[in-house]
């Protein structure tokens, strides 16, 4: 499983490829968008862990895209700016950007900033006994264990990762494609029926609480406590 899925938005193909190469080398999965409008279309149907966003782009510029994203999402965003564009950096941070990178940048700086922003957005659970609770369900993150009303239940790795993704997106309607891409990965060759099969078995293992995973007709599923 990748360290996270990053949407790279930049109108320069060489810059997108460079960022993608650096990130994939460090274990991240990447999706590219050549302008703000393409990024908006992707965000309607996909879930990302981080967005790297160039300020100067055609159609929809980076600042406008940031404002549109912040209307409905708190996904971490790192701005890419030219060396002299201090106003863009300050304004972007005020609008809700989490950090910025000045071009040109080194691979080490890029990875360090991405790692730091994701750490702040998703704090690591350091205590083996610490759990996250969602109604009758408790997850021991470090031990990868799930308890139902205090009783340990036996889940496969994918069932665990699927449940964890649901819990981290409580109340959100998620398409089968989103679940497939975020739990199995973009390069998974199986079909979306895999998601249905795993949700069926996960519901059975959650027993009377299986209805916490609700079917959203025409979209997919959501987890509602």
PDB file of C-alpha atoms in Angstrom:
ATOM      1  CA  UNK A   1       0.000   0.000   0.000  1.00  0.00           C
ATOM      2  CA  UNK A   2       1.353   3.450  -0.934  1.00  0.00           C
ATOM      3  CA  UNK A   3       2.186   6.169   1.592  1.00  0.00           C
ATOM      4  CA  UNK A   4      -0.608   8.254   0.074  1.00  0.00           C
ATOM      5  CA  UNK A   5      -2.091   9.480  -3.198  1.00  0.00           C
ATOM      6  CA  UNK A   6      -0.954  12.918  -4.374  1.00  0.00           C
ATOM      7  CA  UNK A   7      -2.645  15.018  -7.049  1.00  0.00           C
ATOM      8  CA  UNK A   8      -0.018  17.068  -8.917  1.00  0.00           C
ATOM      9  CA  UNK A   9      -1.529  20.080 -10.695  1.00  0.00           C
ATOM     10  CA  UNK A  10       0.799  21.992 -13.031  1.00  0.00           C
ATOM     11  CA  UNK A  11       0.523  23.094 -16.658  1.00  0.00           C
ATOM     12  CA  UNK A  12       4.180  22.170 -17.303  1.00  0.00           C
ATOM     13  CA  UNK A  13       4.425  18.487 -18.227  1.00  0.00           C
ATOM     14  CA  UNK A  14       8.136  18.312 -17.351  1.00  0.00           C
ATOM     15  CA  UNK A  15       7.458  19.690 -13.865  1.00  0.00           C
ATOM     16  CA  UNK A  16       4.654  17.164 -13.282  1.00  0.00           C
ATOM     17  CA  UNK A  17       6.871  14.287 -14.369  1.00  0.00           C
ATOM     18  CA  UNK A  18       9.730  15.505 -12.160  1.00  0.00           C
ATOM     19  CA  UNK A  19       7.515  15.753  -9.076  1.00  0.00           C
ATOM     20  CA  UNK A  20       5.949  12.386  -9.844  1.00  0.00           C
ATOM     21  CA  UNK A  21       9.363  10.745 -10.176  1.00  0.00           C
ATOM     22  CA  UNK A  22      10.509  12.136  -6.803  1.00  0.00           C
ATOM     23  CA  UNK A  23       7.299  11.134  -5.001  1.00  0.00           C
ATOM     24  CA  UNK A  24       6.997   7.648  -6.490  1.00  0.00           C
ATOM     25  CA  UNK A  25      10.603   6.943  -5.525  1.00  0.00           C
ATOM     26  CA  UNK A  26       9.555   7.634  -1.911  1.00  0.00           C
ATOM     27  CA  UNK A  27       6.493   5.383  -2.064  1.00  0.00           C
ATOM     28  CA  UNK A  28       3.717   7.822  -2.968  1.00  0.00           C
ATOM     29  CA  UNK A  29       1.192   7.262  -5.751  1.00  0.00           C
ATOM     30  CA  UNK A  30       0.596  10.225  -8.069  1.00  0.00           C
ATOM     31  CA  UNK A  31      -2.103  11.492 -10.386  1.00  0.00           C
ATOM     32  CA  UNK A  32      -1.420  14.370 -12.791  1.00  0.00           C
ATOM     33  CA  UNK A  33      -3.651  17.258 -13.882  1.00  0.00           C
ATOM     34  CA  UNK A  34      -2.487  19.719 -16.534  1.00  0.00           C
ATOM     35  CA  UNK A  35      -4.713  22.595 -15.377  1.00  0.00           C
ATOM     36  CA  UNK A  36      -7.140  23.617 -12.666  1.00  0.00           C
ATOM     37  CA  UNK A  37     -10.249  22.507 -14.521  1.00  0.00           C
ATOM     38  CA  UNK A  38      -8.924  18.964 -14.976  1.00  0.00           C
ATOM     39  CA  UNK A  39      -8.082  18.940 -11.262  1.00  0.00           C
ATOM     40  CA  UNK A  40     -11.627  20.007 -10.342  1.00  0.00           C
ATOM     41  CA  UNK A  41     -13.051  17.207 -12.483  1.00  0.00           C
ATOM     42  CA  UNK A  42     -10.771  14.647 -10.795  1.00  0.00           C
ATOM     43  CA  UNK A  43     -11.709  15.886  -7.328  1.00  0.00           C
ATOM     44  CA  UNK A  44     -15.385  15.240  -8.033  1.00  0.00           C
ATOM     45  CA  UNK A  45     -14.800  11.507  -8.333  1.00  0.00           C
ATOM     46  CA  UNK A  46     -11.521  10.775  -6.534  1.00  0.00           C
ATOM     47  CA  UNK A  47     -10.131  11.126  -3.021  1.00  0.00           C
ATOM     48  CA  UNK A  48      -6.553  12.356  -2.560  1.00  0.00           C
ATOM     49  CA  UNK A  49      -4.330  12.592   0.498  1.00  0.00           C
ATOM     50  CA  UNK A  50      -2.515  15.720  -0.716  1.00  0.00           C
ATOM     51  CA  UNK A  51      -2.564  18.230  -3.586  1.00  0.00           C
ATOM     52  CA  UNK A  52       0.555  19.906  -4.980  1.00  0.00           C
ATOM     53  CA  UNK A  53      -0.711  22.965  -6.812  1.00  0.00           C
ATOM     54  CA  UNK A  54       0.994  25.426  -9.142  1.00  0.00           C
ATOM     55  CA  UNK A  55      -0.212  29.012  -8.827  1.00  0.00           C
ATOM     56  CA  UNK A  56       0.080  30.175 -12.441  1.00  0.00           C
ATOM     57  CA  UNK A  57      -2.085  28.019 -14.728  1.00  0.00           C
ATOM     58  CA  UNK A  58      -4.528  28.526 -17.610  1.00  0.00           C
ATOM     59  CA  UNK A  59      -8.328  28.115 -17.309  1.00  0.00           C
ATOM     60  CA  UNK A  60      -8.457  27.867 -13.508  1.00  0.00           C
ATOM     61  CA  UNK A  61      -5.416  29.263 -11.671  1.00  0.00           C
ATOM     62  CA  UNK A  62      -4.072  27.835  -8.442  1.00  0.00           C
ATOM     63  CA  UNK A  63      -5.544  30.455  -6.111  1.00  0.00           C
ATOM     64  CA  UNK A  64      -9.011  30.053  -7.620  1.00  0.00           C
ATOM     65  CA  UNK A  65      -8.737  26.264  -7.415  1.00  0.00           C
ATOM     66  CA  UNK A  66      -7.685  26.502  -3.766  1.00  0.00           C
ATOM     67  CA  UNK A  67     -10.775  28.555  -2.918  1.00  0.00           C
ATOM     68  CA  UNK A  68     -13.044  26.094  -4.738  1.00  0.00           C
ATOM     69  CA  UNK A  69     -11.478  23.097  -2.973  1.00  0.00           C
ATOM     70  CA  UNK A  70     -11.741  24.740   0.449  1.00  0.00           C
ATOM     71  CA  UNK A  71     -15.495  25.172  -0.033  1.00  0.00           C
ATOM     72  CA  UNK A  72     -15.962  21.450   0.614  1.00  0.00           C
ATOM     73  CA  UNK A  73     -12.642  19.829   1.529  1.00  0.00           C
ATOM     74  CA  UNK A  74      -9.773  20.154   4.016  1.00  0.00           C
ATOM     75  CA  UNK A  75      -7.366  18.029   1.945  1.00  0.00           C
ATOM     76  CA  UNK A  76      -3.778  19.262   2.536  1.00  0.00           C
ATOM     77  CA  UNK A  77      -2.500  21.565  -0.236  1.00  0.00           C
ATOM     78  CA  UNK A  78       1.074  22.622  -1.004  1.00  0.00           C
ATOM     79  CA  UNK A  79       1.563  25.564  -3.362  1.00  0.00           C
ATOM     80  CA  UNK A  80       4.251  25.767  -6.035  1.00  0.00           C
ATOM     81  CA  UNK A  81       5.405  29.342  -6.639  1.00  0.00           C
ATOM     82  CA  UNK A  82       8.147  31.187  -8.497  1.00  0.00           C
ATOM     83  CA  UNK A  83      10.985  32.586  -6.404  1.00  0.00           C
ATOM     84  CA  UNK A  84       9.796  36.210  -6.424  1.00  0.00           C
ATOM     85  CA  UNK A  85       6.065  35.626  -5.872  1.00  0.00           C
ATOM     86  CA  UNK A  86       5.906  36.429  -2.154  1.00  0.00           C
ATOM     87  CA  UNK A  87       2.391  37.876  -2.466  1.00  0.00           C
ATOM     88  CA  UNK A  88       1.085  34.610  -3.933  1.00  0.00           C
ATOM     89  CA  UNK A  89       2.632  32.604  -1.096  1.00  0.00           C
ATOM     90  CA  UNK A  90       1.182  34.844   1.628  1.00  0.00           C
ATOM     91  CA  UNK A  91      -2.227  35.054  -0.021  1.00  0.00           C
ATOM     92  CA  UNK A  92      -2.302  31.298  -0.614  1.00  0.00           C
ATOM     93  CA  UNK A  93      -1.560  30.571   3.055  1.00  0.00           C
ATOM     94  CA  UNK A  94      -4.335  32.979   4.099  1.00  0.00           C
ATOM     95  CA  UNK A  95      -6.767  31.188   1.762  1.00  0.00           C
ATOM     96  CA  UNK A  96      -6.021  27.836   3.361  1.00  0.00           C
ATOM     97  CA  UNK A  97      -2.874  26.370   1.788  1.00  0.00           C
ATOM     98  CA  UNK A  98      -0.856  24.234   4.211  1.00  0.00           C
ATOM     99  CA  UNK A  99       2.618  25.025   2.875  1.00  0.00           C
ATOM    100  CA  UNK A 100       4.471  26.222  -0.218  1.00  0.00           C
ATOM    101  CA  UNK A 101       7.520  25.239  -2.247  1.00  0.00           C
ATOM    102  CA  UNK A 102       9.526  27.782  -4.230  1.00  0.00           C
ATOM    103  CA  UNK A 103      10.756  26.787  -7.705  1.00  0.00           C
ATOM    104  CA  UNK A 104      13.383  25.559  -8.313  1.00  0.00           C
ATOM    105  CA  UNK A 105      13.436  23.081  -5.450  1.00  0.00           C
ATOM    106  CA  UNK A 106      15.462  20.045  -4.465  1.00  0.00           C
ATOM    107  CA  UNK A 107      14.034  16.496  -4.207  1.00  0.00           C
ATOM    108  CA  UNK A 108      14.858  16.472  -0.490  1.00  0.00           C
ATOM    109  CA  UNK A 109      12.909  19.674   0.136  1.00  0.00           C
ATOM    110  CA  UNK A 110       9.883  18.386  -1.775  1.00  0.00           C
ATOM    111  CA  UNK A 111       9.749  15.091   0.131  1.00  0.00           C
ATOM    112  CA  UNK A 112      10.399  16.782   3.477  1.00  0.00           C
ATOM    113  CA  UNK A 113       7.528  19.228   2.987  1.00  0.00           C
ATOM    114  CA  UNK A 114       5.142  16.536   1.746  1.00  0.00           C
ATOM    115  CA  UNK A 115       5.981  14.271   4.685  1.00  0.00           C
ATOM    116  CA  UNK A 116       5.634  17.137   7.167  1.00  0.00           C
ATOM    117  CA  UNK A 117       2.252  18.297   5.860  1.00  0.00           C
ATOM    118  CA  UNK A 118       0.868  14.749   5.893  1.00  0.00           C
ATOM    119  CA  UNK A 119       2.175  14.167   9.416  1.00  0.00           C
ATOM    120  CA  UNK A 120       0.326  17.254  10.602  1.00  0.00           C
ATOM    121  CA  UNK A 121      -2.826  16.213   8.765  1.00  0.00           C
ATOM    122  CA  UNK A 122      -2.687  12.565   9.920  1.00  0.00           C
ATOM    123  CA  UNK A 123      -0.853  12.302  13.243  1.00  0.00           C
ATOM    124  CA  UNK A 124       0.818   8.937  13.777  1.00  0.00           C
ATOM    125  CA  UNK A 125      -0.535   6.848  16.616  1.00  0.00           C
ATOM    126  CA  UNK A 126       2.532   6.167  18.787  1.00  0.00           C
ATOM    127  CA  UNK A 127       1.024   4.146  21.634  1.00  0.00           C
ATOM    128  CA  UNK A 128       0.397   0.500  20.782  1.00  0.00           C
ATOM    129  CA  UNK A 129      -2.670   0.444  23.035  1.00  0.00           C
ATOM    130  CA  UNK A 130      -4.199   3.658  21.669  1.00  0.00           C
ATOM    131  CA  UNK A 131      -7.407   3.123  19.711  1.00  0.00           C
ATOM    132  CA  UNK A 132      -9.798   5.111  17.557  1.00  0.00           C
ATOM    133  CA  UNK A 133     -13.467   4.650  18.431  1.00  0.00           C
ATOM    134  CA  UNK A 134     -16.432   4.871  16.085  1.00  0.00           C
ATOM    135  CA  UNK A 135     -19.604   3.852  17.865  1.00  0.00           C
ATOM    136  CA  UNK A 136     -19.286   0.146  18.786  1.00  0.00           C
ATOM    137  CA  UNK A 137     -16.064  -0.189  16.754  1.00  0.00           C
ATOM    138  CA  UNK A 138     -12.572   0.399  18.116  1.00  0.00           C
ATOM    139  CA  UNK A 139      -9.437   0.275  15.959  1.00  0.00           C
ATOM    140  CA  UNK A 140      -5.957  -0.322  17.336  1.00  0.00           C
ATOM    141  CA  UNK A 141      -3.991   1.434  14.601  1.00  0.00           C
ATOM    142  CA  UNK A 142      -0.499   0.196  15.397  1.00  0.00           C
ATOM    143  CA  UNK A 143      -1.627  -3.358  16.091  1.00  0.00           C
ATOM    144  CA  UNK A 144      -4.015  -3.380  13.099  1.00  0.00           C
ATOM    145  CA  UNK A 145      -6.702  -4.865  15.331  1.00  0.00           C
ATOM    146  CA  UNK A 146     -10.440  -4.211  15.347  1.00  0.00           C
ATOM    147  CA  UNK A 147     -12.740  -4.676  18.328  1.00  0.00           C
ATOM    148  CA  UNK A 148     -16.517  -4.851  18.111  1.00  0.00           C
ATOM    149  CA  UNK A 149     -18.155  -3.978  21.428  1.00  0.00           C
ATOM    150  CA  UNK A 150     -14.873  -4.889  23.113  1.00  0.00           C
ATOM    151  CA  UNK A 151     -14.469  -8.250  21.349  1.00  0.00           C
ATOM    152  CA  UNK A 152     -11.595  -8.774  18.907  1.00  0.00           C
ATOM    153  CA  UNK A 153     -12.817  -9.661  15.404  1.00  0.00           C
ATOM    154  CA  UNK A 154     -10.739 -11.326  12.715  1.00  0.00           C
ATOM    155  CA  UNK A 155     -10.376  -9.197   9.574  1.00  0.00           C
ATOM    156  CA  UNK A 156      -8.187  -9.729   6.546  1.00  0.00           C
ATOM    157  CA  UNK A 157      -5.681  -6.962   5.733  1.00  0.00           C
ATOM    158  CA  UNK A 158      -7.894  -5.499   2.987  1.00  0.00           C
ATOM    159  CA  UNK A 159     -10.993  -5.665   5.173  1.00  0.00           C
ATOM    160  CA  UNK A 160      -9.083  -3.786   7.874  1.00  0.00           C
ATOM    161  CA  UNK A 161      -7.791  -1.153   5.425  1.00  0.00           C
ATOM    162  CA  UNK A 162     -11.271  -0.763   3.938  1.00  0.00           C
ATOM    163  CA  UNK A 163     -12.833  -0.247   7.376  1.00  0.00           C
ATOM    164  CA  UNK A 164     -10.097   2.203   8.376  1.00  0.00           C
ATOM    165  CA  UNK A 165     -10.662   4.228   5.195  1.00  0.00           C
ATOM    166  CA  UNK A 166     -14.399   4.312   5.905  1.00  0.00           C
ATOM    167  CA  UNK A 167     -13.777   5.461   9.475  1.00  0.00           C
ATOM    168  CA  UNK A 168     -11.471   8.248   8.327  1.00  0.00           C
ATOM    169  CA  UNK A 169     -14.168   9.445   5.910  1.00  0.00           C
ATOM    170  CA  UNK A 170     -17.212   9.059   8.140  1.00  0.00           C
ATOM    171  CA  UNK A 171     -20.399  10.387   6.592  1.00  0.00           C
ATOM    172  CA  UNK A 172     -18.902  10.783   3.103  1.00  0.00           C
ATOM    173  CA  UNK A 173     -20.492   9.046   0.118  1.00  0.00           C
ATOM    174  CA  UNK A 174     -17.638   7.134  -1.535  1.00  0.00           C
ATOM    175  CA  UNK A 175     -17.791   5.588  -4.982  1.00  0.00           C
ATOM    176  CA  UNK A 176     -16.556   2.060  -5.649  1.00  0.00           C
ATOM    177  CA  UNK A 177     -13.814   3.582  -7.792  1.00  0.00           C
ATOM    178  CA  UNK A 178     -12.641   5.787  -4.903  1.00  0.00           C
ATOM    179  CA  UNK A 179     -12.527   2.813  -2.546  1.00  0.00           C
ATOM    180  CA  UNK A 180     -10.715   0.666  -5.095  1.00  0.00           C
ATOM    181  CA  UNK A 181      -8.090   3.325  -5.816  1.00  0.00           C
ATOM    182  CA  UNK A 182      -7.454   4.285  -2.183  1.00  0.00           C
ATOM    183  CA  UNK A 183      -7.469   0.813  -0.607  1.00  0.00           C
ATOM    184  CA  UNK A 184      -6.204  -1.410  -3.432  1.00  0.00           C
ATOM    185  CA  UNK A 185      -4.227   1.201  -5.386  1.00  0.00           C
ATOM    186  CA  UNK A 186      -4.383   2.760  -8.846  1.00  0.00           C
ATOM    187  CA  UNK A 187      -2.529  -0.151 -10.435  1.00  0.00           C
ATOM    188  CA  UNK A 188      -4.932  -2.837  -9.177  1.00  0.00           C
ATOM    189  CA  UNK A 189      -6.108  -4.932 -12.140  1.00  0.00           C
ATOM    190  CA  UNK A 190      -9.314  -6.306 -10.605  1.00  0.00           C
ATOM    191  CA  UNK A 191     -12.738  -4.721 -11.060  1.00  0.00           C
ATOM    192  CA  UNK A 192     -14.999  -2.740  -8.739  1.00  0.00           C
ATOM    193  CA  UNK A 193     -16.863  -5.955  -7.830  1.00  0.00           C
ATOM    194  CA  UNK A 194     -13.925  -6.622  -5.512  1.00  0.00           C
ATOM    195  CA  UNK A 195     -15.178  -3.720  -3.391  1.00  0.00           C
ATOM    196  CA  UNK A 196     -18.706  -5.187  -3.200  1.00  0.00           C
ATOM    197  CA  UNK A 197     -17.350  -8.596  -2.181  1.00  0.00           C
ATOM    198  CA  UNK A 198     -15.183  -7.173   0.614  1.00  0.00           C
ATOM    199  CA  UNK A 199     -17.980  -4.955   1.902  1.00  0.00           C
ATOM    200  CA  UNK A 200     -20.311  -7.966   2.012  1.00  0.00           C
ATOM    201  CA  UNK A 201     -17.867  -9.961   4.148  1.00  0.00           C
ATOM    202  CA  UNK A 202     -17.033  -6.926   6.284  1.00  0.00           C
ATOM    203  CA  UNK A 203     -20.718  -6.374   7.040  1.00  0.00           C
ATOM    204  CA  UNK A 204     -21.061 -10.014   8.073  1.00  0.00           C
ATOM    205  CA  UNK A 205     -18.111  -9.724  10.463  1.00  0.00           C
ATOM    206  CA  UNK A 206     -19.586  -6.556  11.976  1.00  0.00           C
ATOM    207  CA  UNK A 207     -22.704  -8.645  12.754  1.00  0.00           C
ATOM    208  CA  UNK A 208     -25.673  -6.530  13.859  1.00  0.00           C
ATOM    209  CA  UNK A 209     -23.613  -3.389  13.214  1.00  0.00           C
ATOM    210  CA  UNK A 210     -23.013  -4.206   9.548  1.00  0.00           C
ATOM    211  CA  UNK A 211     -25.610  -1.589   8.645  1.00  0.00           C
ATOM    212  CA  UNK A 212     -23.119   1.118   9.658  1.00  0.00           C
ATOM    213  CA  UNK A 213     -21.799   0.618   6.111  1.00  0.00           C
ATOM    214  CA  UNK A 214     -24.675   2.004   4.100  1.00  0.00           C
ATOM    215  CA  UNK A 215     -25.328   1.615   0.388  1.00  0.00           C
ATOM    216  CA  UNK A 216     -25.711   4.952  -1.402  1.00  0.00           C
ATOM    217  CA  UNK A 217     -27.663   4.120  -4.523  1.00  0.00           C
ATOM    218  CA  UNK A 218     -26.099   5.402  -7.722  1.00  0.00           C
ATOM    219  CA  UNK A 219     -22.827   6.297  -5.943  1.00  0.00           C
ATOM    220  CA  UNK A 220     -21.388   3.561  -3.723  1.00  0.00           C
ATOM    221  CA  UNK A 221     -21.171   3.378   0.064  1.00  0.00           C
ATOM    222  CA  UNK A 222     -20.746   5.462   3.189  1.00  0.00           C
ATOM    223  CA  UNK A 223     -19.920   4.760   6.817  1.00  0.00           C
ATOM    224  CA  UNK A 224     -22.323   6.422   9.232  1.00  0.00           C
ATOM    225  CA  UNK A 225     -22.129   6.087  13.014  1.00  0.00           C
TER     226      UNK A 225
END
